[in-house]
Short mmCIF file of C-alpha atoms and ligand atoms in Angstrom, two decimals:
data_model
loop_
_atom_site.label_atom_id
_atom_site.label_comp_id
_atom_site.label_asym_id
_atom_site.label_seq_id
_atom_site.Cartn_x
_atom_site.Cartn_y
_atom_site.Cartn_z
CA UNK A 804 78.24 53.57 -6.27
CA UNK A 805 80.32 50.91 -7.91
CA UNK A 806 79.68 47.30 -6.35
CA UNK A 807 83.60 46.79 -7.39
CA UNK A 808 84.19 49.77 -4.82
CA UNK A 809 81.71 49.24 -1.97
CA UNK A 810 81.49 47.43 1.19
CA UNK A 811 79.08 45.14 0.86
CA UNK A 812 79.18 41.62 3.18
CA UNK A 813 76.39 39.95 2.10
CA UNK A 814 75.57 36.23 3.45
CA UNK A 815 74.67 33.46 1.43
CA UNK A 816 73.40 31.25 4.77
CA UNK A 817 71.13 31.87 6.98
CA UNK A 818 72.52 32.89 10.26
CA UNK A 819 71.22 31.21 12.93
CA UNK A 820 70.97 33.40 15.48
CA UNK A 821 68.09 35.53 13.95
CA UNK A 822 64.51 34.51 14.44
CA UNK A 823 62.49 37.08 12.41
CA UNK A 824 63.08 37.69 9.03
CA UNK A 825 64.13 40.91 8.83
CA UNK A 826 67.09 40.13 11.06
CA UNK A 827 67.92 37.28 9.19
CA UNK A 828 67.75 40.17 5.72
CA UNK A 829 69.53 42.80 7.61
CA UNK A 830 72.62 40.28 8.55
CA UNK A 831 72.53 38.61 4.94
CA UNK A 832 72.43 42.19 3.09
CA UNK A 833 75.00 43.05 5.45
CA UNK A 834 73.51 45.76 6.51
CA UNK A 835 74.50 45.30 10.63
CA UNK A 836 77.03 43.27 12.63
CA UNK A 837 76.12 43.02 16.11
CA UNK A 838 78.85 43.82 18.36
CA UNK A 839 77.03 42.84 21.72
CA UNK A 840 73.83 41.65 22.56
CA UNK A 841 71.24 44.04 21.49
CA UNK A 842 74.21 46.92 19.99
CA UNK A 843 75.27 46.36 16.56
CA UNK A 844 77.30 48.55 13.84
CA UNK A 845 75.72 50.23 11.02
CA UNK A 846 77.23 48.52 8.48
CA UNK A 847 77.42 51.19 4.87
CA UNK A 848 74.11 49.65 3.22
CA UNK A 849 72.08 49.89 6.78
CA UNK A 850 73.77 53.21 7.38
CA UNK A 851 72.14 54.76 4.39
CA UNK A 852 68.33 53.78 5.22
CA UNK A 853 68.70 54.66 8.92
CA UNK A 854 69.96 58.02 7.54
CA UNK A 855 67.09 58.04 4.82
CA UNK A 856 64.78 57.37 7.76
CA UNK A 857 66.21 60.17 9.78
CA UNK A 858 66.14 62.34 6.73
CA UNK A 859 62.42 61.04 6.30
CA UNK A 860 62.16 62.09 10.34
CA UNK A 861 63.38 65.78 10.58
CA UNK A 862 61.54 67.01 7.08
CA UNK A 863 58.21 66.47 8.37
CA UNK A 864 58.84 67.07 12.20
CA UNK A 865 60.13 70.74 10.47
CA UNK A 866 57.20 71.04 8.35
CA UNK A 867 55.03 71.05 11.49
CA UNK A 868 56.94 73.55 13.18
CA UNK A 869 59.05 71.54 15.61
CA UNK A 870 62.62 72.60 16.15
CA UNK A 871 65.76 70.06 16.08
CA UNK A 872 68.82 70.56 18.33
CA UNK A 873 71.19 67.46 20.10
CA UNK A 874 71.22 66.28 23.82
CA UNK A 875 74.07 64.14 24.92
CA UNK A 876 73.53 60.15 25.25
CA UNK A 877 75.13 60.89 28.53
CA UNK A 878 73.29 62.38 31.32
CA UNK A 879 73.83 63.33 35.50
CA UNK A 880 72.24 61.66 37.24
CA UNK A 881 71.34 64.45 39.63
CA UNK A 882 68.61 65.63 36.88
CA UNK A 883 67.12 62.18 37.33
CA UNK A 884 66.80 62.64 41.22
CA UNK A 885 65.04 65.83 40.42
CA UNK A 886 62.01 63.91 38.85
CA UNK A 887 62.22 61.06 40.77
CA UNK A 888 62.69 58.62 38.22
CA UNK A 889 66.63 57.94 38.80
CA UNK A 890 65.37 55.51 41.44
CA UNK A 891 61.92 54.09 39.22
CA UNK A 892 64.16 53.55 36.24
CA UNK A 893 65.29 50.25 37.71
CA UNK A 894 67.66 47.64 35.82
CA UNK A 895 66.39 49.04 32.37
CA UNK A 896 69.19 52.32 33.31
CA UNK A 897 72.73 51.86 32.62
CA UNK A 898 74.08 53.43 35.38
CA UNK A 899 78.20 54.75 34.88
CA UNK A 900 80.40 56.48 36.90
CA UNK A 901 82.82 58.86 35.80
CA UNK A 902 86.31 59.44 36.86
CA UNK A 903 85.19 62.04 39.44
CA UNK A 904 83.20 59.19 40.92
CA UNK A 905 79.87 61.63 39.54
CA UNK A 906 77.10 59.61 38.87
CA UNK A 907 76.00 59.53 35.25
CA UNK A 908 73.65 57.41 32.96
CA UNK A 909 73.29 56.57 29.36
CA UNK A 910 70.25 58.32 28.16
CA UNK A 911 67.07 56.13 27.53
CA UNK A 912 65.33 59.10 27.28
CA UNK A 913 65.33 62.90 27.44
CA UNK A 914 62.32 64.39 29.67
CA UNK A 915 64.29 65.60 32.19
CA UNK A 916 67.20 67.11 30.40
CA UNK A 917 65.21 68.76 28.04
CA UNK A 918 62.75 70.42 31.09
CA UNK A 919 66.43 71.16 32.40
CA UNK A 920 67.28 73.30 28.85
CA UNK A 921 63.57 74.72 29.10
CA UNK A 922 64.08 76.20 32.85
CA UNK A 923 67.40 77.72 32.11
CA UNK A 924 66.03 79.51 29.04
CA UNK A 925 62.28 80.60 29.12
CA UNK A 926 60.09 82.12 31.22
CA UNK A 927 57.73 83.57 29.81
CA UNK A 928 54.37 82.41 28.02
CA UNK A 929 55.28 84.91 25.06
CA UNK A 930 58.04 82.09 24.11
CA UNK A 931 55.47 79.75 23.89
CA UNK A 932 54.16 77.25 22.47
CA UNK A 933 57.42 75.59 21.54
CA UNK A 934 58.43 72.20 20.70
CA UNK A 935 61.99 70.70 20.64
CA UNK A 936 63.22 67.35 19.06
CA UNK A 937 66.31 65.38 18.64
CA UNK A 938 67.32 62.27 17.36
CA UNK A 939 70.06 60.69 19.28
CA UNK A 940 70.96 57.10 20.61
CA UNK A 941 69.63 55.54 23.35
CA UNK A 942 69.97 52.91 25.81
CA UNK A 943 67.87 50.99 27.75
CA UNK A 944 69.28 47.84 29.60
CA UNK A 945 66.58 45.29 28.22
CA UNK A 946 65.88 42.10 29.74
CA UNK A 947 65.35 40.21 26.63
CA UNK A 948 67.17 42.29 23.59
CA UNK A 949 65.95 40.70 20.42
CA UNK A 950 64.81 40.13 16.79
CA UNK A 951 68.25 42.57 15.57
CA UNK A 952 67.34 46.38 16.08
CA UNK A 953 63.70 45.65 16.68
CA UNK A 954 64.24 45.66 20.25
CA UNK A 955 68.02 46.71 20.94
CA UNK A 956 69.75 47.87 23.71
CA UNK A 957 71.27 50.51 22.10
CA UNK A 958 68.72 52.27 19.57
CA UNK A 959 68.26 55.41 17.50
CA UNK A 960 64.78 57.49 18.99
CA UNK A 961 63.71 60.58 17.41
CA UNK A 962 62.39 62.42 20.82
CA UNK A 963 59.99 65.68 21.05
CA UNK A 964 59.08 67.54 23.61
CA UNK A 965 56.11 70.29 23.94
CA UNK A 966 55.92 73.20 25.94
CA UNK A 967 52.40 74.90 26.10
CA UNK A 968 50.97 77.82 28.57
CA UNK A 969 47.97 75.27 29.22
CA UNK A 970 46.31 72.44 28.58
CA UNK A 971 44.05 73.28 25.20
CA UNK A 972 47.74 73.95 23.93
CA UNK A 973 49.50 70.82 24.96
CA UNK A 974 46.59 68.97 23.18
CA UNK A 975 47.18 70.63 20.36
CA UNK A 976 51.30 70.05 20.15
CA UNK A 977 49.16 66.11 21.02
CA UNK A 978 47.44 66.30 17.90
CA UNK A 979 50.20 68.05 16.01
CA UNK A 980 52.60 65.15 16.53
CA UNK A 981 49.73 62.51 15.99
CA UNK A 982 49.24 63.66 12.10
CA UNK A 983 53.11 64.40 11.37
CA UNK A 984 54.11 60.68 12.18
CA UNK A 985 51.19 59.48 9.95
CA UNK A 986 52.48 61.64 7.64
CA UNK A 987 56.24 60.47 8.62
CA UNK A 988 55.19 56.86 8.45
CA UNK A 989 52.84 56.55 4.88
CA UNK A 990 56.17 58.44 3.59
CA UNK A 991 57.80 54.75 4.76
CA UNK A 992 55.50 53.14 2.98
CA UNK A 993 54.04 51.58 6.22
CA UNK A 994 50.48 51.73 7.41
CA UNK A 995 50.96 52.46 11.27
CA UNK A 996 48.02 52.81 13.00
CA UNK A 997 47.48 54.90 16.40
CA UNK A 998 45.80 52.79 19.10
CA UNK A 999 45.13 54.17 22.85
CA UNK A 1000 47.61 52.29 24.62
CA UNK A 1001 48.90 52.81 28.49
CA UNK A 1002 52.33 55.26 29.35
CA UNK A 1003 53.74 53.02 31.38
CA UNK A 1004 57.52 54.98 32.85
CA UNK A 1005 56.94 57.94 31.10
CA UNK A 1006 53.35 58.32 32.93
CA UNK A 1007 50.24 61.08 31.34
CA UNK A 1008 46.86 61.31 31.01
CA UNK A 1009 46.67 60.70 27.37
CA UNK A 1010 49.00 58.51 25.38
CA UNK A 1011 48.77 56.81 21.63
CA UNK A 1012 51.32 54.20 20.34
CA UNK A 1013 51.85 53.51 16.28
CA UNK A 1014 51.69 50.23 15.40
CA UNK A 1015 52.58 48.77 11.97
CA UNK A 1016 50.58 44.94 12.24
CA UNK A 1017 53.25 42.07 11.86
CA UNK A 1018 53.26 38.57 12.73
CA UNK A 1019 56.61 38.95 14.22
CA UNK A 1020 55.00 42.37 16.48
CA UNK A 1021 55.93 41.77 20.23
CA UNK A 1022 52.51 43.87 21.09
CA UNK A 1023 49.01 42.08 20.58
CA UNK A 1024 46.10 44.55 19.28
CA UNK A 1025 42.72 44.21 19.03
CA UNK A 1026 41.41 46.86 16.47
CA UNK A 1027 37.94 47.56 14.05
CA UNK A 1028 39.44 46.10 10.34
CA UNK A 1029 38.66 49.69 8.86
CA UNK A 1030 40.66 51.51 10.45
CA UNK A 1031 43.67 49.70 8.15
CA UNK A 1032 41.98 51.79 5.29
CA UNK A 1033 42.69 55.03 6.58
CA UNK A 1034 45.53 57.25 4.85
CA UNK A 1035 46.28 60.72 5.09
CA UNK A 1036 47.65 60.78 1.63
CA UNK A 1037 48.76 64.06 0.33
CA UNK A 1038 45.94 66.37 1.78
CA UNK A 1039 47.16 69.81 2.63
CA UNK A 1040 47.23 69.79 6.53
CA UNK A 1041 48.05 73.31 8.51
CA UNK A 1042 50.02 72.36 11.72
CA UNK A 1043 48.47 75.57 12.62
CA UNK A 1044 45.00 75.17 12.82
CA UNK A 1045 43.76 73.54 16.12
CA UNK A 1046 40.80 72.46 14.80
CA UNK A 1047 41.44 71.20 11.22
CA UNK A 1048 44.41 69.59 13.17
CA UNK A 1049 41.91 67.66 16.16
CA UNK A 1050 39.64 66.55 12.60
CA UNK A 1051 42.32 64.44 11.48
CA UNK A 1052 43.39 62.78 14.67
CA UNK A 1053 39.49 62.45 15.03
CA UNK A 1054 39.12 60.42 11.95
CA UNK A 1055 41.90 58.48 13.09
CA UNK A 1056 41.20 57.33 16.25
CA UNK A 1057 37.90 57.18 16.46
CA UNK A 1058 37.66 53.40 14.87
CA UNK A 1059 38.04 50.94 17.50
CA UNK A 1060 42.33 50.23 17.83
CA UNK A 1061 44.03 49.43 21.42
CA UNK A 1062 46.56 47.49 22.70
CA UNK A 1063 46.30 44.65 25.02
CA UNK A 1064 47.06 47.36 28.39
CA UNK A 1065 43.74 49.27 27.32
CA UNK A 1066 41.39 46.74 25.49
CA UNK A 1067 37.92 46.88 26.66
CA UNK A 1068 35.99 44.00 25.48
CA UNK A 1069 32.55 45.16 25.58
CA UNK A 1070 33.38 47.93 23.29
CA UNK A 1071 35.30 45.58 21.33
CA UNK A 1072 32.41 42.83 20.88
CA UNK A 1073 30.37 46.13 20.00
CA UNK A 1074 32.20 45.99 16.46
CA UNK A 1075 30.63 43.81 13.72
CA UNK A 1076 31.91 40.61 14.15
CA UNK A 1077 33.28 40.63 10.61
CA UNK A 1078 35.54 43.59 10.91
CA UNK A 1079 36.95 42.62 14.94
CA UNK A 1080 40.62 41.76 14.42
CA UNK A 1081 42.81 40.65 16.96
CA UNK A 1082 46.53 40.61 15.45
CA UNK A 1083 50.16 41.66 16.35
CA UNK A 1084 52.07 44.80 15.81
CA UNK A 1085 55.41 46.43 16.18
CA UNK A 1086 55.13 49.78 17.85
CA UNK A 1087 57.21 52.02 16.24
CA UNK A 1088 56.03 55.16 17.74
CA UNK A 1089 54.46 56.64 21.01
CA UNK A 1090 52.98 60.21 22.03
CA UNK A 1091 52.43 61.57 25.47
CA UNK A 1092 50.60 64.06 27.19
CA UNK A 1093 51.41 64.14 30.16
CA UNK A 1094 51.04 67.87 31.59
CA UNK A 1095 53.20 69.57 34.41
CA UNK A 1096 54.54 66.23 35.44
CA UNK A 1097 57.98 66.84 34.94
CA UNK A 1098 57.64 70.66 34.85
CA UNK A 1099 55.94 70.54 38.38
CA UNK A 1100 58.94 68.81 40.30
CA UNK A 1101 61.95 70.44 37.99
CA UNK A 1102 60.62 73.86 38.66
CA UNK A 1103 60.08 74.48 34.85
CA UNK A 1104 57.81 77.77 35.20
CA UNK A 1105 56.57 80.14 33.32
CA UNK A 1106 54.63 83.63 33.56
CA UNK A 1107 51.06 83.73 31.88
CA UNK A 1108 49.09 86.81 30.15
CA UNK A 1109 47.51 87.64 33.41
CA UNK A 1110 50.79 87.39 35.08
CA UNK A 1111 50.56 84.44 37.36
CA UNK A 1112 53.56 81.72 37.73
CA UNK A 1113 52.68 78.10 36.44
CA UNK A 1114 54.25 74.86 35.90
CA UNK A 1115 54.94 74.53 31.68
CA UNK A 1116 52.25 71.69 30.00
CA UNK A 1117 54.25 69.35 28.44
CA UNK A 1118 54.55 66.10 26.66
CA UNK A 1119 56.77 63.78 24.98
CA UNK A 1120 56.81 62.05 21.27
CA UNK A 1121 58.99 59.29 20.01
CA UNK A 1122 59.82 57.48 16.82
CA UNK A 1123 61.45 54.28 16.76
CA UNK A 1124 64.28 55.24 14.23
CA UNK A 1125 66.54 52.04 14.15
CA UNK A 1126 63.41 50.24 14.85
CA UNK A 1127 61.56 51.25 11.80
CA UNK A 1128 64.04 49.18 9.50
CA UNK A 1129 62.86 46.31 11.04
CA UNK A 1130 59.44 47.18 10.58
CA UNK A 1131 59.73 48.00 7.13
CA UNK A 1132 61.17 44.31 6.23
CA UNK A 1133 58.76 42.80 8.43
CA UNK A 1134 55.90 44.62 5.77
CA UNK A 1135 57.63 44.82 2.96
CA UNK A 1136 59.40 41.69 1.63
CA UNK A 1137 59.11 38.28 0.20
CA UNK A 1138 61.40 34.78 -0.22
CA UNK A 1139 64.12 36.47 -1.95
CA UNK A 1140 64.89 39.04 -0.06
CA UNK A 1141 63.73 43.24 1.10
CA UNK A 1142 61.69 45.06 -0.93
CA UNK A 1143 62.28 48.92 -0.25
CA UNK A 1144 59.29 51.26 -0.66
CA UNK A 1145 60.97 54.14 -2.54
CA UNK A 1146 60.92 56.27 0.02
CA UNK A 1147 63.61 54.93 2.02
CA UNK A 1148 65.81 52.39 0.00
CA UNK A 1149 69.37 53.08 -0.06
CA UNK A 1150 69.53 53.31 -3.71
CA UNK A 1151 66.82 54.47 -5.62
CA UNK A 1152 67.87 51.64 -8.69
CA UNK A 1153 70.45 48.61 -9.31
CA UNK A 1154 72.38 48.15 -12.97
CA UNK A 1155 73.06 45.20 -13.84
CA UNK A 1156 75.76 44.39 -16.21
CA UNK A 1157 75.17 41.26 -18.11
CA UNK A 1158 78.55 40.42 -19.42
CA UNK A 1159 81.20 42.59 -17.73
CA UNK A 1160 84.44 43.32 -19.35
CA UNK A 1161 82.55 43.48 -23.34
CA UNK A 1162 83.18 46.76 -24.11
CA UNK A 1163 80.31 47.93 -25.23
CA UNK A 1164 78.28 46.75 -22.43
CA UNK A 1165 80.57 48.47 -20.24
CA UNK A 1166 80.52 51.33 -22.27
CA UNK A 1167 76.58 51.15 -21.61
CA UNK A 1168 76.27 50.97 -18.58
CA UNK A 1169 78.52 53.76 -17.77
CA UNK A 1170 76.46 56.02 -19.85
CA UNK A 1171 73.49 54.76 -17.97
CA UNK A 1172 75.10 55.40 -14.52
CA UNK A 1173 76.45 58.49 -15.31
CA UNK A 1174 73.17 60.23 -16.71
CA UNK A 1175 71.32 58.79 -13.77
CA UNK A 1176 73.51 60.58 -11.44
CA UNK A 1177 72.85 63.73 -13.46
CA UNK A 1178 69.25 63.33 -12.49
CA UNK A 1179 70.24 62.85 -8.92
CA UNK A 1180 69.78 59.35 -8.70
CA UNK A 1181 72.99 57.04 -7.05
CA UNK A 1182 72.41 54.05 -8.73
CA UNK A 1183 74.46 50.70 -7.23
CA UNK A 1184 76.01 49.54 -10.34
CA UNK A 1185 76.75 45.71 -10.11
CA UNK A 1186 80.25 45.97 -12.02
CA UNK A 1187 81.35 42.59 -10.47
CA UNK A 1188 82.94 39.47 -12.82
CA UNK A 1189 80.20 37.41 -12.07
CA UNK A 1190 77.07 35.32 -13.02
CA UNK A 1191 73.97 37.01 -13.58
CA UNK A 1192 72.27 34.40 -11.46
CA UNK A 1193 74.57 35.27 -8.58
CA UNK A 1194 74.20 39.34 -9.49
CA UNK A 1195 70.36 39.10 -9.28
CA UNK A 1196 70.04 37.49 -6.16
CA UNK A 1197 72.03 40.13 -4.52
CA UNK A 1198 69.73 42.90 -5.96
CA UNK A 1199 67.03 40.99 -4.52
CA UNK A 1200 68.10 40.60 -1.39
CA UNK A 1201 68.84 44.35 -0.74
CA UNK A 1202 65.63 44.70 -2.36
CA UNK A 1203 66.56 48.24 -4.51
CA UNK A 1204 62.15 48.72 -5.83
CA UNK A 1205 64.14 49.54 -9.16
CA UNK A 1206 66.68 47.49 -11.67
CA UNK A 1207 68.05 48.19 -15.35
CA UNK A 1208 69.86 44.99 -16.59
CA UNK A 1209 72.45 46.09 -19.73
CA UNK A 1210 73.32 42.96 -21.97
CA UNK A 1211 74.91 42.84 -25.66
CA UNK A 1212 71.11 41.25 -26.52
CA UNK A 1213 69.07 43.96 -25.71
CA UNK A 1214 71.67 46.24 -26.75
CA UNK A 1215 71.63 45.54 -29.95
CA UNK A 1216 68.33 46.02 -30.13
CA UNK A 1217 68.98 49.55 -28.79
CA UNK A 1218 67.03 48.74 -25.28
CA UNK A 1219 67.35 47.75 -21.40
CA UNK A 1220 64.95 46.12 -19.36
CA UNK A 1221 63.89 47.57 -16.30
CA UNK A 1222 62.37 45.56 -13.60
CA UNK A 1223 60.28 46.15 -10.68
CA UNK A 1224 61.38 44.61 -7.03
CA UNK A 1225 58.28 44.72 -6.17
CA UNK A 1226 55.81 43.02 -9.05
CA UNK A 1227 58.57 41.26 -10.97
CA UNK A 1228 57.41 42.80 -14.59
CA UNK A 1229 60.33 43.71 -16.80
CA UNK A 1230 59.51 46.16 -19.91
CA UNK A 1231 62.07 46.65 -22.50
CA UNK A 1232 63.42 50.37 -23.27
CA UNK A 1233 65.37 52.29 -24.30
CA UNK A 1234 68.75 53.43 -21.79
CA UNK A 1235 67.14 57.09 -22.31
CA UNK A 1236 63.62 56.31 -21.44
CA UNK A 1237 64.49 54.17 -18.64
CA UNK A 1238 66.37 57.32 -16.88
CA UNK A 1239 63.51 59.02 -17.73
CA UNK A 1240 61.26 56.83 -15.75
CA UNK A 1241 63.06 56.31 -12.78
CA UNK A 1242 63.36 60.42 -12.50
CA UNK A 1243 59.27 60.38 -13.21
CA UNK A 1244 58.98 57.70 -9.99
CA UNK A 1245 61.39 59.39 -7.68
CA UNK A 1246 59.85 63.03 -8.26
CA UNK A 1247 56.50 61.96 -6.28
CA UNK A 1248 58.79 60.56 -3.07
N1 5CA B 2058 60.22 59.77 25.89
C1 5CA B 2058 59.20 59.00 25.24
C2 5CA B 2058 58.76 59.57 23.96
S1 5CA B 2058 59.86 60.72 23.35
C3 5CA B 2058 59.68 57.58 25.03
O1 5CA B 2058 60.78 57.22 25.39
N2 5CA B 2058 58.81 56.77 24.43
S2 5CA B 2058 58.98 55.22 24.17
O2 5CA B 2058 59.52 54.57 25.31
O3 5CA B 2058 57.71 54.76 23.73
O4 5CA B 2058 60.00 55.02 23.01
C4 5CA B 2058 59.74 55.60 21.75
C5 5CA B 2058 59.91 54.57 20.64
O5 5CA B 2058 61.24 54.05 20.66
C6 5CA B 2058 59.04 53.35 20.78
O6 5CA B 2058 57.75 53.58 20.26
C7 5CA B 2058 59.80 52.31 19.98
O7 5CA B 2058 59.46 52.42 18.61
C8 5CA B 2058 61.24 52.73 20.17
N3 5CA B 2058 61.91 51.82 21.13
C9 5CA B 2058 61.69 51.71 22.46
N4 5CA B 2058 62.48 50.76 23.01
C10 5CA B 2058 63.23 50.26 21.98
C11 5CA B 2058 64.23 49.25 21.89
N5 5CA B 2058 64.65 48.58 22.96
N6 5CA B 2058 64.79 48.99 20.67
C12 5CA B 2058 64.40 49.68 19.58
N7 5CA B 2058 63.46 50.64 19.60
C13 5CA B 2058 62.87 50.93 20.78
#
């Protein structure tokens, strides 16, 4: 992408309205414009993470064996009466009435319409176990929308739902979902970590929220320090086997980690005093089990081996897609601007063209454009008449990890300098070997 040719609005003040610093990043890289409180547009550079993130989202819920289709955002509300929970939901619902004078809602969530799809379909426990996901907008009314898409009104949720025969099942579709989001999330570059926390509307027995530590996190957590040194890294994990599976989520959760709704302080002050940490953290993920909860009052049956008629086990998983932007900026930047981990930046590497218009510069970084996007790398070629004072700080404000500056200099010289976001080291090369290396760091991601 040429600069020349994009849309990019970025600010040079502050804007006042944002408290948190990746609001304040997302507005100056113009990456949103809110259009209401707590709803905003995806502005082009925004657009591509969230999509990265999504991208990021449906290759590892498919590598565990979960199935993607699309629910509406709109819903009737007669499903809702069927659970119960079109009168719980409170405020948080936006409630809308169609033409008809039917009574619809805005989705904040899916549990009933997907136990609705389950009913009309399957029966049987030979169509089992089986677990459906979408990711789709939703909306919940909020009291206090803030801090940009960290806590919208409008938001992007990936949402899963199991259905098991019984309960040594549902635990494992539990577990399943536990390890694919720590796989989903170390992809992000983010350490999230999964603390017991309580299920508040959604209700279950069991129920785990992700939470990547931030000042700026709305959720205080009280957690054993080494549980932060955990990774899953690129071990070889089959979705399939229960108990290789219940392992990981075993070494993961066994470490003291909870949010304020479940802390227990005895087993907290148990901890070596050294490695107690009490912090804040955005939760940008939650899993539920919560059994034949929904199944039990929607009529969602099916017919076991030994032929008897039982309410499906379910449960429910959701990632915090919009969210996770937020969460990202809020771990991964400094005074100049973002710094995307590779895995989700919207281009994998800036060019910089030092004097624009000198032919052979040009000429340059053409080439260099040009053979990275033979590689498969969309580089965001700064092409603009302007300073390179002024074309830097943009590249460090949408924080691209990578950038090659081309000037007559180095050029003559027969090199570039490429320069990481992230540690600020530049190393001379030449155009060819700099290609070379940003194809070596994006084959790992
Ligand atoms: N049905 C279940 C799981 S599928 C559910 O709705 N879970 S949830 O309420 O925990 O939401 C899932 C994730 O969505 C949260 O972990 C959080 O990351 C994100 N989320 C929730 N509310 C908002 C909001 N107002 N703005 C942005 N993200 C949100």
């Amino acid at each position: 992408m040429r600069l020349t040719r994009y849309f990019l609005p970025v600010l040079k003040e502050n804007p006042a309205e944002a408290q948190i610093v990746s609001h304040r990043y997302m507005l100056r890289a113009g990456m949103i414009k809110q259009q209401a409180a707590g709803i905003y547009s995806w502005l082009p550079l925004g657009y591509r993470v969230l999509k990265r993130i999504e991208e990021i989202v449906h290759q590892e819920q498919i590598r565990a064996g979960h199935i993607p289709l699309l629910m509406p955002t709109l819903q009737p509300a007669d499903l809702w009466r069927e659970s119960g929970r079109y009168d719980d939901y409170g405020q948080e619902m936006l409630r809308i009435t169609d033409r008809q004078k039917r009574e619809m809602l805005y989705g904040p969530t899916n549990e009933e319409m997907i136990t609705d799809i389950f009913r009309s379909h399957v029966s049987s426990y030979k169509d089992l176990p089986m677990t459906l996901y979408h990711i789709q907008w939703k909306f919940r009314d909020e009291m206090r929308p803030r801090f940009g898409v960290m806590r919208g009104r409008e938001f992007l949720m990936k949402d899963g739902y199991n259905f098991d025969v019984d309960k040594a099942s549902a635990l494992h579709a539990y577990n399943r979902h536990m390890v694919s989001y720590l796989r989903t999330y170390e992809r992000m570059g983010l350490t999230a970590i999964p603390m017991r926390a309580d299920s508040g509307p959604i209700g279950g027995e069991d129920t785990h929220e992700f939470l990547v530590l931030a000042e700026t996190g709305e959720s205080e957590v009280f957690f054993d320090s080494a549980v932060t040194e955990l990774k899953l890294g690129q071990r070889d994990v089959d979705y399939d086997n229960r108990e290789q599976v219940a392992e990981v989520c075993r070494e993961f959760t066994t470490l003291y980690a909870r949010t304020d709704e479940t802390h227990d302080a005895a087993l907290f002050d148990a901890i070596p005093a050294e490695r107690r940490k009490v912090a804040r953290g955005i939760e940008v993920g939650q899993i539920f089990y919560f059994g034949t909860k929904y199944s039990a009052s929607m009529g969602a049956n099916v017919v076991t081996a030994d032929g008897s008629k039982v309410p499906v086990e379910m449960g429910s998983h959701g990632i915090g897609v919009s969210r996770l932007l937020g969460a990202i900026i809020e771990a991964s930047h400094d005074d100049k601007g973002i710094i995307w981990p590779e895995g989700v930046t919207p281009f994998p590497v800036g060019i910089v063209n030092l004097k624009q218009g000198d032919a052979g510069t040009d000429a340059a970084c053409e080439a260099l454009y040009k053979a990275l996007a033979a590689r498969g790398h969309e580089a965001l070629y700064d092409d603009r008449d302007e300073r390179a004072g002024a074309k830097f700080a943009t590249m460090d404000l949408i924080g691209l990890p990578w950038r090659i500056t081309v000037g007559p200099r180095g050029l003559a010289n027969g090199v570039v300098e490429l320069t990481s976001r992230r540690t600020g080291v530049s190393e001379e090369m030449p155009a060819d070997s700099a290609v070379e290396r940003i194809a070596q760091i994006y084959a790992g991601v």
